[in-house]
Coordinates of C-alpha atoms in Angstrom, one line a residue:
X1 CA 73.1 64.1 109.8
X2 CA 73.7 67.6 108.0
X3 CA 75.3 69.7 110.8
X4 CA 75.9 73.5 110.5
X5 CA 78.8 74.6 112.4
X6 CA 78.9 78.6 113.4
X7 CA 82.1 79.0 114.8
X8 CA 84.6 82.1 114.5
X9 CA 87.3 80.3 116.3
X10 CA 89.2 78.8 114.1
X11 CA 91.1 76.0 116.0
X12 CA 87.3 75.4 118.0
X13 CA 85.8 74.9 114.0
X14 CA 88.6 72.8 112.4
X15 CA 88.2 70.5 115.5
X16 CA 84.4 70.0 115.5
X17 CA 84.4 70.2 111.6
X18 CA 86.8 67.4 110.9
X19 CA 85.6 64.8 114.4
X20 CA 81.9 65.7 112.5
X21 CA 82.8 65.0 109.4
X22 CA 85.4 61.6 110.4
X23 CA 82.3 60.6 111.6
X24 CA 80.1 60.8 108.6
X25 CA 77.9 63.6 108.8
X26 CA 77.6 66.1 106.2
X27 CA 78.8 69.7 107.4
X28 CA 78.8 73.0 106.7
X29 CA 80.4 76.2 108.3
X30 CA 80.0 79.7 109.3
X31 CA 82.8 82.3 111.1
X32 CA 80.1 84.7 112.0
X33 CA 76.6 85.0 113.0
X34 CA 75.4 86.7 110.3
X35 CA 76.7 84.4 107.3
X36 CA 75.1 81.4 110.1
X37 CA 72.0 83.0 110.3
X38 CA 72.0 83.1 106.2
X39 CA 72.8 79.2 106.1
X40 CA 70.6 78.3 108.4
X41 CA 67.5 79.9 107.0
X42 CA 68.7 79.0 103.3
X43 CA 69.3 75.6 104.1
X44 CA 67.9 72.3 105.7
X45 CA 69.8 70.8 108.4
X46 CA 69.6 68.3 111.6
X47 CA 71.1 70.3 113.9
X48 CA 72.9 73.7 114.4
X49 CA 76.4 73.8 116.8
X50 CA 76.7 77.6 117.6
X51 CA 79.4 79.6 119.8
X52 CA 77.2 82.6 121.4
X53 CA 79.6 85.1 121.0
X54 CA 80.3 85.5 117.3
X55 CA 81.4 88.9 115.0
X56 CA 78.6 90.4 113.3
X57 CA 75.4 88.9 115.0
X58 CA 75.6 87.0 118.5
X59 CA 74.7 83.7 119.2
X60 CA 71.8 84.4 121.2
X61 CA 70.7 87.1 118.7
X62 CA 70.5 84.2 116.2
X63 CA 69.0 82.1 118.0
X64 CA 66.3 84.5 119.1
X65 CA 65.6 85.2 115.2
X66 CA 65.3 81.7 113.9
X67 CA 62.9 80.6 116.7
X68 CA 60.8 84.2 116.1
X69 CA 60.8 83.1 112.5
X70 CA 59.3 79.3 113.3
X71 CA 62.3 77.6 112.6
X72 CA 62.8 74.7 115.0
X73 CA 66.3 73.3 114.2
X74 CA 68.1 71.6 117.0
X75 CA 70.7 74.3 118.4
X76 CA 73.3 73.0 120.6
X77 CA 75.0 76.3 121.8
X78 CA 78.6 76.6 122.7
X79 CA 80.5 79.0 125.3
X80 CA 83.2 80.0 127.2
X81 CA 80.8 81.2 129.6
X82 CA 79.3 78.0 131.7
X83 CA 78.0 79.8 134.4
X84 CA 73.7 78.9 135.9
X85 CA 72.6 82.2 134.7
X86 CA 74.3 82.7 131.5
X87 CA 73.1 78.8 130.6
X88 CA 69.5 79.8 131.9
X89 CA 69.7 82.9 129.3
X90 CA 70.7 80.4 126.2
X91 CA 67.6 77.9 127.0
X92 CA 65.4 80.6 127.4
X93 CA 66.4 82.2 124.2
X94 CA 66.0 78.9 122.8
X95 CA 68.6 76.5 122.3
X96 CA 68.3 72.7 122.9
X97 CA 71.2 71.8 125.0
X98 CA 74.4 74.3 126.2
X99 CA 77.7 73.3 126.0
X100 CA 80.8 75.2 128.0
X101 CA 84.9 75.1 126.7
X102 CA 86.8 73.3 126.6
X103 CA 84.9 70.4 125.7
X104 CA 85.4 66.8 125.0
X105 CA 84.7 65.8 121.5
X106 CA 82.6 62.7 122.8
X107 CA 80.7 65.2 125.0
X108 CA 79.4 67.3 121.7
X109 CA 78.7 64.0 119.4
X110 CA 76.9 62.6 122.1
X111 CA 74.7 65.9 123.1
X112 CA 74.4 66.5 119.1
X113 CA 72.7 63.1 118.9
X114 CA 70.5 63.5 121.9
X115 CA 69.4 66.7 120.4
X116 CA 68.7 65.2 117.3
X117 CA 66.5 62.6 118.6
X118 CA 64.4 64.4 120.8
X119 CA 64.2 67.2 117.7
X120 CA 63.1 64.1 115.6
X121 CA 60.4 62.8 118.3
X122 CA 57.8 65.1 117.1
X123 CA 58.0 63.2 113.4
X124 CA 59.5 65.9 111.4
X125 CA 62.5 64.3 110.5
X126 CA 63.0 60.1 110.6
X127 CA 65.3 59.0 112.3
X128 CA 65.3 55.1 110.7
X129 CA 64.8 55.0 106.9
X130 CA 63.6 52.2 105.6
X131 CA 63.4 50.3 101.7
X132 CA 61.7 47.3 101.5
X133 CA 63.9 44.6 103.8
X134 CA 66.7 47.1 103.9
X135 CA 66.9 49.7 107.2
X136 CA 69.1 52.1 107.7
X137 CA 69.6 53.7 111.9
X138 CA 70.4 57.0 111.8
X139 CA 71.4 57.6 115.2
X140 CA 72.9 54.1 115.6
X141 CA 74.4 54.5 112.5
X142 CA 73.8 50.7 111.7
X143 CA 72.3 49.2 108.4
X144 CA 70.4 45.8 108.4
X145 CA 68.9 44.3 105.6
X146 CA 66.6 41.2 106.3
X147 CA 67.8 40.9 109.5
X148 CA 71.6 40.9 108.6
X149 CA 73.9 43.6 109.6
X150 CA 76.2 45.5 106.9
X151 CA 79.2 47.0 107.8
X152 CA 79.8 50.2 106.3
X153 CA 82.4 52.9 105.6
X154 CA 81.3 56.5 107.1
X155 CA 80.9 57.9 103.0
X156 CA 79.0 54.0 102.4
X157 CA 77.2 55.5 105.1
X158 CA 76.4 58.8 103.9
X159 CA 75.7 57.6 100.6
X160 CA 73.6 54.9 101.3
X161 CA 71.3 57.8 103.4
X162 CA 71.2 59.8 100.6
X163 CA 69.6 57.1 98.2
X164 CA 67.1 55.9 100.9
X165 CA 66.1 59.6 101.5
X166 CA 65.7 60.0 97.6
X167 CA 64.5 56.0 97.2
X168 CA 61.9 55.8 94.1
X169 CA 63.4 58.7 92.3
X170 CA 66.8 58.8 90.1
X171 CA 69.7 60.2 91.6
X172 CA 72.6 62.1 89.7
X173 CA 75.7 61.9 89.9
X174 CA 76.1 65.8 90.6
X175 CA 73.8 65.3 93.7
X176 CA 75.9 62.5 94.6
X177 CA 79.2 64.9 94.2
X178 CA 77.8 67.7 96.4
X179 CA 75.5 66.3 98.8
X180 CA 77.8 63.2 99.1
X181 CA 81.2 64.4 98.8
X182 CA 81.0 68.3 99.5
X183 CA 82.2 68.9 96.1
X184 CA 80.8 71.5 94.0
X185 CA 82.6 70.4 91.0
X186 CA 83.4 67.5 88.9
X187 CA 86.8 66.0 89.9
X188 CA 86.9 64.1 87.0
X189 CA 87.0 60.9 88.6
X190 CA 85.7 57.6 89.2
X191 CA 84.9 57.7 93.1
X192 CA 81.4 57.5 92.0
X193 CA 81.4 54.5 90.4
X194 CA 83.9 52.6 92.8
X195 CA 81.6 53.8 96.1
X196 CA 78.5 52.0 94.0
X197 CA 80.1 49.2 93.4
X198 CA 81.1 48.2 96.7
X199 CA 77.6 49.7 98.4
X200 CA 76.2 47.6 95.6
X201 CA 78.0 44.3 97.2
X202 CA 77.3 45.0 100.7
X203 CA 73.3 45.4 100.3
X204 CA 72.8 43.3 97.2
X205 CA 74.9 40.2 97.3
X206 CA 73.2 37.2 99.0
X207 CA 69.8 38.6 98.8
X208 CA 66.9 37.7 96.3
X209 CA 66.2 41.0 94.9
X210 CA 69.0 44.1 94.1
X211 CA 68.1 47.1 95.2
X212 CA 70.4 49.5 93.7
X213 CA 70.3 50.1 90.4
X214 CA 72.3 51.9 87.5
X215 CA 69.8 54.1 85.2
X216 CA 71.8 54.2 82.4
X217 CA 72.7 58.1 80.9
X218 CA 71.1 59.4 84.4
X219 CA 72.3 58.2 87.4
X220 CA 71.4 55.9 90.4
X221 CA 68.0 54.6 91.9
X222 CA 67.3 52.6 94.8
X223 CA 64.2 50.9 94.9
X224 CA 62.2 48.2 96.5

């Protein structure tokens, strides 16, 4: 999943931004609510992790304007305040689920993925991708291909996602580099090439007909 973290604790956003990220999802982050607020209507993402007390703009304010403005995101909304009412006041104002500190890292990965599916239930997002005999769980996080299942390294993972989401259609290797890898520059290396190659033997090898493929001068297309 992309996953936008808006989180002006620092300690609270390192932790939740590197268990996120260990575990393969794509992340981005905000230390106030008004820099969140910008990413969130600027950008496309799964599902939104919020404090509700933040510098700038509060959660709740936030929230409020992104579900005024039609945008339906999954919000999983953090705080040190876990009493009834002020949870009541978070769902009303429109978050998904509520989450009090200190929390347990499981806790959030599990209510992010519950969020996720039931935010994906009404068909706007898939959660199972799909390329001729090749499948790809997104909420399992498991990838079969003809009935086989292929083990695969969280940034196989991610990449693999990527070039089902974009199947049919050539893929750069800049959008590889900072959709991918976060990086908004080229490093000047071959990690590219090497992450291919072996996502190239897990799907391909054994099978009848290779479904990644090497556009020469442009990039990468997978294709059934």
């Amino acid at each position: 999943m992309r996953i936008l973290i808006i989180e002006d604790d620092t300690q609270t956003a390192d932790f939740v931004l590197k268990g996120l990220r260990e575990d393969g999802h794509t992340v981005d982050g905000a230390s106030d609510g008004r820099e969140g607020l910008f990413l969130a209507t600027t950008e496309q993402y799964d599902a939104i992790v919020m404090d509700r007390m933040l510098p700038a703009l509060d959660g709740l304010t936030v929230l409020r304007t992104l579900r005024g403005a039609g945008n339906r995101t999954p919000v999983l909304l953090l705080t040190a305040l876990g009493d009834v009412e002020h949870r009541v006041e978070g769902l009303r104002a429109g978050a998904d689920d509520y989450l009090a500190k200190p929390f347990a890292y499981a806790e959030l990965s599990a209510r992010l993925d519950s969020i996720a599916r039931r935010g994906n239930s009404g068909g706007s997002e898939p959660v199972r991708l799909k390329v001729a005999d090749l499948e790809l769980d997104l909420l399992k996080r498991e990838a079969v291909r003809a009935g086989k299942r292929i083990e695969l390294q969280p940034r196989e993972f991610r990449l693999l996602e990527y070039l089902m989401r974009h199947a049919g259609r050539v893929v750069t290797r800049t959008m590889l580099l900072e959709s991918v890898w976060d990086y908004h520059f080229d490093p000047q290396t071959n990690v590219i090439d090497v992450h291919i190659s072996r996502l190239r033997q897990k799907i391909d090898n054994g099978f009848d007909r290779p479904l990644l493929q090497t556009v020469r001068g442009a990039g990468y297309r997978l294709d059934g």
